[in-house]
Amino acid sequence: MVDAVNIKVGGFMRLCRAVDKQLSAGSRLVAIGGHYGLEPTAYAASAGVANAALFNIVRQYSLALGERGITAHCIAPGPADTERLHRVAATRAEQQGVTLEAVLEDMKSDSSIHAFTTPEQVAWAIAMLLDDEASAMTGSTLMLDSGRRRGLP
Protein backbone atom coordinates (compact mmCIF):
# COMPACT_ATOMS: atom_id res chain seq x y z
CA MET A 1 0.00 0.00 0.00
CA VAL A 2 2.86 2.37 0.79
CA ASP A 3 4.27 1.83 -2.71
CA ALA A 4 0.90 2.62 -4.30
CA VAL A 5 0.64 5.90 -2.40
CA ASN A 6 4.27 6.79 -3.15
CA ILE A 7 3.82 6.20 -6.87
CA LYS A 8 0.45 7.93 -7.23
CA VAL A 9 0.71 10.78 -4.72
CA GLY A 10 4.47 11.06 -4.35
CA GLY A 11 4.90 11.03 -8.12
CA PHE A 12 2.37 13.82 -8.58
CA MET A 13 3.98 15.88 -5.82
CA ARG A 14 7.47 15.40 -7.27
CA LEU A 15 6.21 16.49 -10.69
CA CYS A 16 4.52 19.58 -9.22
CA ARG A 17 7.67 20.50 -7.32
CA ALA A 18 9.78 20.11 -10.48
CA VAL A 19 7.60 22.43 -12.59
CA ASP A 20 6.62 24.94 -9.89
CA LYS A 21 8.88 27.74 -11.14
CA GLN A 22 7.44 27.43 -14.66
CA LEU A 23 3.81 27.65 -13.49
CA SER A 24 2.00 30.94 -14.01
CA ALA A 25 -1.58 32.23 -13.95
CA GLY A 26 -3.74 29.97 -16.09
CA SER A 27 -1.55 26.91 -15.59
CA ARG A 28 -3.32 23.63 -14.93
CA LEU A 29 -2.23 20.63 -12.90
CA VAL A 30 -4.20 17.55 -13.92
CA ALA A 31 -3.77 14.28 -12.05
CA ILE A 32 -5.21 10.96 -13.16
CA GLY A 33 -6.50 8.86 -10.30
CA GLY A 34 -9.10 6.15 -10.33
CA HIS A 35 -12.63 5.46 -9.22
CA TYR A 36 -11.64 3.21 -6.29
CA GLY A 37 -10.70 6.32 -4.31
CA LEU A 38 -14.39 7.18 -3.99
CA GLU A 39 -15.98 3.76 -4.47
CA PRO A 40 -13.83 1.26 -2.57
CA THR A 41 -13.82 -2.48 -3.10
CA ALA A 42 -12.46 -5.39 -1.10
CA TYR A 43 -9.96 -6.42 -3.78
CA ALA A 44 -8.36 -3.02 -4.44
CA ALA A 45 -7.51 -1.50 -1.05
CA SER A 46 -4.16 -0.07 -2.20
CA ALA A 47 -5.76 1.61 -5.21
CA GLY A 48 -8.53 3.00 -3.03
CA VAL A 49 -6.18 4.51 -0.47
CA ALA A 50 -3.77 5.89 -3.08
CA ASN A 51 -6.53 7.47 -5.15
CA ALA A 52 -8.30 8.97 -2.12
CA ALA A 53 -4.97 10.50 -1.08
CA LEU A 54 -4.45 11.84 -4.61
CA PHE A 55 -7.89 13.48 -4.59
CA ASN A 56 -6.96 15.16 -1.31
CA ILE A 57 -3.55 16.38 -2.46
CA VAL A 58 -5.14 17.87 -5.58
CA ARG A 59 -7.46 19.87 -3.31
CA GLN A 60 -4.43 20.93 -1.26
CA TYR A 61 -2.61 22.13 -4.41
CA SER A 62 -5.75 24.00 -5.43
CA LEU A 63 -5.66 25.89 -2.15
CA ALA A 64 -1.90 26.44 -2.18
CA LEU A 65 -1.62 27.61 -5.79
CA GLY A 66 -4.98 29.29 -6.32
CA GLU A 67 -3.75 32.76 -5.39
CA ARG A 68 -1.24 32.47 -8.25
CA GLY A 69 -4.09 31.68 -10.68
CA ILE A 70 -3.02 28.04 -10.98
CA THR A 71 -5.67 25.36 -10.78
CA ALA A 72 -5.43 21.69 -9.84
CA HIS A 73 -7.76 18.98 -11.05
CA CYS A 74 -8.14 15.24 -10.86
CA ILE A 75 -9.77 12.74 -13.19
CA ALA A 76 -11.03 9.44 -11.81
CA PRO A 77 -11.60 7.02 -14.67
CA GLY A 78 -12.28 3.40 -14.31
CA PRO A 79 -12.20 0.80 -15.24
CA ALA A 80 -10.66 1.92 -18.51
CA ASP A 81 -10.66 -0.31 -21.56
CA THR A 82 -6.90 -0.83 -21.76
CA GLU A 83 -4.41 -3.67 -22.13
CA ARG A 84 -3.96 -3.63 -18.35
CA LEU A 85 -7.67 -4.20 -17.78
CA HIS A 86 -7.61 -7.12 -20.20
CA ARG A 87 -4.61 -8.63 -18.37
CA VAL A 88 -6.45 -8.34 -15.04
CA ALA A 89 -9.56 -9.88 -16.60
CA ALA A 90 -7.52 -12.72 -18.12
CA THR A 91 -6.05 -13.53 -14.71
CA ARG A 92 -9.51 -13.54 -13.14
CA ALA A 93 -10.84 -15.74 -15.94
CA GLU A 94 -8.06 -18.25 -15.36
CA GLN A 95 -8.60 -18.24 -11.59
CA GLN A 96 -12.36 -18.67 -11.96
CA GLY A 97 -12.21 -21.17 -14.83
CA VAL A 98 -14.34 -19.02 -17.13
CA THR A 99 -13.74 -17.21 -20.41
CA LEU A 100 -12.14 -13.80 -20.72
CA GLU A 101 -15.32 -12.56 -22.39
CA ALA A 102 -17.40 -13.70 -19.39
CA VAL A 103 -15.19 -11.76 -16.99
CA LEU A 104 -15.26 -8.65 -19.18
CA GLU A 105 -19.05 -8.82 -19.40
CA ASP A 106 -19.29 -9.23 -15.63
CA MET A 107 -17.04 -6.21 -15.15
CA LYS A 108 -19.15 -4.17 -17.59
CA SER A 109 -22.29 -5.09 -15.65
CA ASP A 110 -21.06 -2.88 -12.78
CA SER A 111 -21.60 0.12 -15.07
CA SER A 112 -25.03 1.71 -15.45
CA ILE A 113 -24.35 1.96 -19.20
CA HIS A 114 -22.71 -1.49 -19.37
CA ALA A 115 -19.41 -0.08 -20.64
CA PHE A 116 -15.81 0.63 -19.81
CA THR A 117 -14.36 4.13 -19.95
CA THR A 118 -12.17 4.56 -23.03
CA PRO A 119 -8.76 6.22 -23.28
CA GLU A 120 -10.35 8.67 -25.72
CA GLN A 121 -12.86 9.72 -23.07
CA VAL A 122 -10.03 10.31 -20.61
CA ALA A 123 -8.21 12.42 -23.22
CA TRP A 124 -11.41 14.43 -23.78
CA ALA A 125 -11.66 15.14 -20.05
CA ILE A 126 -8.06 16.29 -19.88
CA ALA A 127 -8.59 18.59 -22.87
CA MET A 128 -11.72 20.00 -21.23
CA LEU A 129 -9.84 20.71 -17.99
CA LEU A 130 -7.28 22.72 -19.95
CA ASP A 131 -9.99 25.17 -21.09
CA ASP A 132 -10.17 28.54 -19.33
CA GLU A 133 -13.68 27.75 -18.10
CA ALA A 134 -12.37 24.76 -16.14
CA SER A 135 -10.92 27.07 -13.50
CA ALA A 136 -14.31 26.82 -11.77
CA MET A 137 -13.57 23.13 -11.17
CA THR A 138 -10.30 23.62 -9.34
CA GLY A 139 -9.75 21.15 -6.54
CA SER A 140 -12.43 18.80 -7.78
CA THR A 141 -12.35 15.24 -9.04
CA LEU A 142 -14.10 14.49 -12.31
CA MET A 143 -15.60 11.01 -12.32
CA LEU A 144 -15.28 9.08 -15.60
CA ASP A 145 -16.48 5.71 -14.39
CA SER A 146 -19.31 4.99 -16.83
CA GLY A 147 -21.81 5.06 -13.98
CA ARG A 148 -20.08 2.71 -11.52
CA ARG A 149 -20.13 5.00 -8.53
CA ARG A 150 -23.04 4.38 -6.20
CA GLY A 151 -22.46 6.87 -3.39
CA LEU A 152 -22.37 10.63 -3.14
CA PRO A 153 -19.08 12.54 -2.90
mmCIF file of C-alpha atoms in Angstrom:
data_model
loop_
_atom_site.group_PDB
_atom_site.id
_atom_site.type_symbol
_atom_site.label_atom_id
_atom_site.label_comp_id
_atom_site.label_asym_id
_atom_site.label_seq_id
_atom_site.Cartn_x
_atom_site.Cartn_y
_atom_site.Cartn_z
ATOM 1 C CA MET A 1 0.000 0.000 0.000
ATOM 2 C CA VAL A 2 2.862 2.367 0.788
ATOM 3 C CA ASP A 3 4.272 1.833 -2.707
ATOM 4 C CA ALA A 4 0.901 2.620 -4.302
ATOM 5 C CA VAL A 5 0.639 5.904 -2.404
ATOM 6 C CA ASN A 6 4.271 6.791 -3.149
ATOM 7 C CA ILE A 7 3.817 6.202 -6.866
ATOM 8 C CA LYS A 8 0.455 7.930 -7.233
ATOM 9 C CA VAL A 9 0.708 10.778 -4.717
ATOM 10 C CA GLY A 10 4.470 11.064 -4.355
ATOM 11 C CA GLY A 11 4.901 11.033 -8.117
ATOM 12 C CA PHE A 12 2.373 13.824 -8.585
ATOM 13 C CA MET A 13 3.982 15.881 -5.820
ATOM 14 C CA ARG A 14 7.474 15.398 -7.272
ATOM 15 C CA LEU A 15 6.207 16.494 -10.690
ATOM 16 C CA CYS A 16 4.520 19.578 -9.222
ATOM 17 C CA ARG A 17 7.671 20.495 -7.325
ATOM 18 C CA ALA A 18 9.778 20.110 -10.478
ATOM 19 C CA VAL A 19 7.600 22.432 -12.588
ATOM 20 C CA ASP A 20 6.615 24.945 -9.893
ATOM 21 C CA LYS A 21 8.884 27.744 -11.142
ATOM 22 C CA GLN A 22 7.439 27.431 -14.658
ATOM 23 C CA LEU A 23 3.814 27.650 -13.487
ATOM 24 C CA SER A 24 1.996 30.936 -14.006
ATOM 25 C CA ALA A 25 -1.576 32.226 -13.946
ATOM 26 C CA GLY A 26 -3.740 29.968 -16.094
ATOM 27 C CA SER A 27 -1.547 26.913 -15.594
ATOM 28 C CA ARG A 28 -3.323 23.633 -14.932
ATOM 29 C CA LEU A 29 -2.232 20.635 -12.899
ATOM 30 C CA VAL A 30 -4.202 17.546 -13.923
ATOM 31 C CA ALA A 31 -3.773 14.279 -12.048
ATOM 32 C CA ILE A 32 -5.213 10.963 -13.159
ATOM 33 C CA GLY A 33 -6.498 8.862 -10.305
ATOM 34 C CA GLY A 34 -9.101 6.153 -10.330
ATOM 35 C CA HIS A 35 -12.634 5.462 -9.216
ATOM 36 C CA TYR A 36 -11.641 3.208 -6.293
ATOM 37 C CA GLY A 37 -10.699 6.320 -4.308
ATOM 38 C CA LEU A 38 -14.387 7.178 -3.989
ATOM 39 C CA GLU A 39 -15.978 3.757 -4.472
ATOM 40 C CA PRO A 40 -13.826 1.260 -2.567
ATOM 41 C CA THR A 41 -13.824 -2.477 -3.099
ATOM 42 C CA ALA A 42 -12.461 -5.387 -1.099
ATOM 43 C CA TYR A 43 -9.958 -6.424 -3.778
ATOM 44 C CA ALA A 44 -8.364 -3.020 -4.442
ATOM 45 C CA ALA A 45 -7.505 -1.501 -1.053
ATOM 46 C CA SER A 46 -4.164 -0.071 -2.204
ATOM 47 C CA ALA A 47 -5.760 1.606 -5.214
ATOM 48 C CA GLY A 48 -8.534 2.997 -3.027
ATOM 49 C CA VAL A 49 -6.181 4.512 -0.466
ATOM 50 C CA ALA A 50 -3.774 5.890 -3.084
ATOM 51 C CA ASN A 51 -6.535 7.475 -5.150
ATOM 52 C CA ALA A 52 -8.298 8.974 -2.124
ATOM 53 C CA ALA A 53 -4.967 10.500 -1.083
ATOM 54 C CA LEU A 54 -4.449 11.841 -4.614
ATOM 55 C CA PHE A 55 -7.890 13.484 -4.588
ATOM 56 C CA ASN A 56 -6.962 15.162 -1.309
ATOM 57 C CA ILE A 57 -3.547 16.384 -2.462
ATOM 58 C CA VAL A 58 -5.140 17.874 -5.585
ATOM 59 C CA ARG A 59 -7.456 19.870 -3.313
ATOM 60 C CA GLN A 60 -4.427 20.934 -1.264
ATOM 61 C CA TYR A 61 -2.615 22.133 -4.408
ATOM 62 C CA SER A 62 -5.755 23.995 -5.434
ATOM 63 C CA LEU A 63 -5.662 25.895 -2.148
ATOM 64 C CA ALA A 64 -1.902 26.438 -2.180
ATOM 65 C CA LEU A 65 -1.621 27.614 -5.788
ATOM 66 C CA GLY A 66 -4.984 29.293 -6.324
ATOM 67 C CA GLU A 67 -3.745 32.764 -5.392
ATOM 68 C CA ARG A 68 -1.244 32.474 -8.252
ATOM 69 C CA GLY A 69 -4.088 31.678 -10.681
ATOM 70 C CA ILE A 70 -3.019 28.037 -10.982
ATOM 71 C CA THR A 71 -5.669 25.355 -10.776
ATOM 72 C CA ALA A 72 -5.425 21.693 -9.837
ATOM 73 C CA HIS A 73 -7.762 18.982 -11.055
ATOM 74 C CA CYS A 74 -8.136 15.235 -10.858
ATOM 75 C CA ILE A 75 -9.769 12.744 -13.195
ATOM 76 C CA ALA A 76 -11.029 9.436 -11.805
ATOM 77 C CA PRO A 77 -11.600 7.020 -14.674
ATOM 78 C CA GLY A 78 -12.282 3.401 -14.307
ATOM 79 C CA PRO A 79 -12.200 0.799 -15.237
ATOM 80 C CA ALA A 80 -10.659 1.920 -18.506
ATOM 81 C CA ASP A 81 -10.656 -0.311 -21.564
ATOM 82 C CA THR A 82 -6.896 -0.829 -21.757
ATOM 83 C CA GLU A 83 -4.409 -3.668 -22.131
ATOM 84 C CA ARG A 84 -3.956 -3.626 -18.351
ATOM 85 C CA LEU A 85 -7.675 -4.196 -17.782
ATOM 86 C CA HIS A 86 -7.611 -7.119 -20.203
ATOM 87 C CA ARG A 87 -4.611 -8.630 -18.367
ATOM 88 C CA VAL A 88 -6.454 -8.341 -15.040
ATOM 89 C CA ALA A 89 -9.565 -9.877 -16.603
ATOM 90 C CA ALA A 90 -7.523 -12.721 -18.118
ATOM 91 C CA THR A 91 -6.047 -13.532 -14.709
ATOM 92 C CA ARG A 92 -9.512 -13.536 -13.143
ATOM 93 C CA ALA A 93 -10.844 -15.743 -15.938
ATOM 94 C CA GLU A 94 -8.057 -18.254 -15.363
ATOM 95 C CA GLN A 95 -8.602 -18.244 -11.589
ATOM 96 C CA GLN A 96 -12.361 -18.670 -11.962
ATOM 97 C CA GLY A 97 -12.212 -21.174 -14.827
ATOM 98 C CA VAL A 98 -14.335 -19.023 -17.132
ATOM 99 C CA THR A 99 -13.739 -17.210 -20.412
ATOM 100 C CA LEU A 100 -12.143 -13.799 -20.723
ATOM 101 C CA GLU A 101 -15.321 -12.561 -22.390
ATOM 102 C CA ALA A 102 -17.403 -13.697 -19.391
ATOM 103 C CA VAL A 103 -15.190 -11.764 -16.985
ATOM 104 C CA LEU A 104 -15.258 -8.646 -19.177
ATOM 105 C CA GLU A 105 -19.054 -8.822 -19.403
ATOM 106 C CA ASP A 106 -19.286 -9.232 -15.635
ATOM 107 C CA MET A 107 -17.036 -6.205 -15.146
ATOM 108 C CA LYS A 108 -19.150 -4.172 -17.587
ATOM 109 C CA SER A 109 -22.288 -5.094 -15.651
ATOM 110 C CA ASP A 110 -21.065 -2.879 -12.781
ATOM 111 C CA SER A 111 -21.602 0.116 -15.070
ATOM 112 C CA SER A 112 -25.028 1.709 -15.453
ATOM 113 C CA ILE A 113 -24.348 1.958 -19.202
ATOM 114 C CA HIS A 114 -22.708 -1.494 -19.372
ATOM 115 C CA ALA A 115 -19.415 -0.077 -20.641
ATOM 116 C CA PHE A 116 -15.810 0.634 -19.810
ATOM 117 C CA THR A 117 -14.363 4.126 -19.955
ATOM 118 C CA THR A 118 -12.169 4.561 -23.035
ATOM 119 C CA PRO A 119 -8.755 6.219 -23.276
ATOM 120 C CA GLU A 120 -10.346 8.671 -25.721
ATOM 121 C CA GLN A 121 -12.861 9.716 -23.068
ATOM 122 C CA VAL A 122 -10.027 10.306 -20.605
ATOM 123 C CA ALA A 123 -8.212 12.418 -23.222
ATOM 124 C CA TRP A 124 -11.411 14.425 -23.783
ATOM 125 C CA ALA A 125 -11.663 15.139 -20.051
ATOM 126 C CA ILE A 126 -8.056 16.289 -19.883
ATOM 127 C CA ALA A 127 -8.586 18.595 -22.867
ATOM 128 C CA MET A 128 -11.719 19.998 -21.226
ATOM 129 C CA LEU A 129 -9.842 20.708 -17.986
ATOM 130 C CA LEU A 130 -7.278 22.719 -19.950
ATOM 131 C CA ASP A 131 -9.988 25.169 -21.086
ATOM 132 C CA ASP A 132 -10.168 28.542 -19.325
ATOM 133 C CA GLU A 133 -13.681 27.751 -18.096
ATOM 134 C CA ALA A 134 -12.373 24.763 -16.143
ATOM 135 C CA SER A 135 -10.918 27.074 -13.500
ATOM 136 C CA ALA A 136 -14.312 26.819 -11.770
ATOM 137 C CA MET A 137 -13.573 23.131 -11.166
ATOM 138 C CA THR A 138 -10.296 23.622 -9.344
ATOM 139 C CA GLY A 139 -9.751 21.150 -6.539
ATOM 140 C CA SER A 140 -12.433 18.804 -7.777
ATOM 141 C CA THR A 141 -12.348 15.240 -9.041
ATOM 142 C CA LEU A 142 -14.104 14.486 -12.310
ATOM 143 C CA MET A 143 -15.605 11.009 -12.319
ATOM 144 C CA LEU A 144 -15.278 9.080 -15.598
ATOM 145 C CA ASP A 145 -16.476 5.712 -14.387
ATOM 146 C CA SER A 146 -19.312 4.991 -16.834
ATOM 147 C CA GLY A 147 -21.806 5.056 -13.982
ATOM 148 C CA ARG A 148 -20.083 2.712 -11.520
ATOM 149 C CA ARG A 149 -20.130 5.004 -8.526
ATOM 150 C CA ARG A 150 -23.038 4.377 -6.203
ATOM 151 C CA GLY A 151 -22.458 6.869 -3.392
ATOM 152 C CA LEU A 152 -22.368 10.626 -3.139
ATOM 153 C CA PRO A 153 -19.082 12.542 -2.903
#
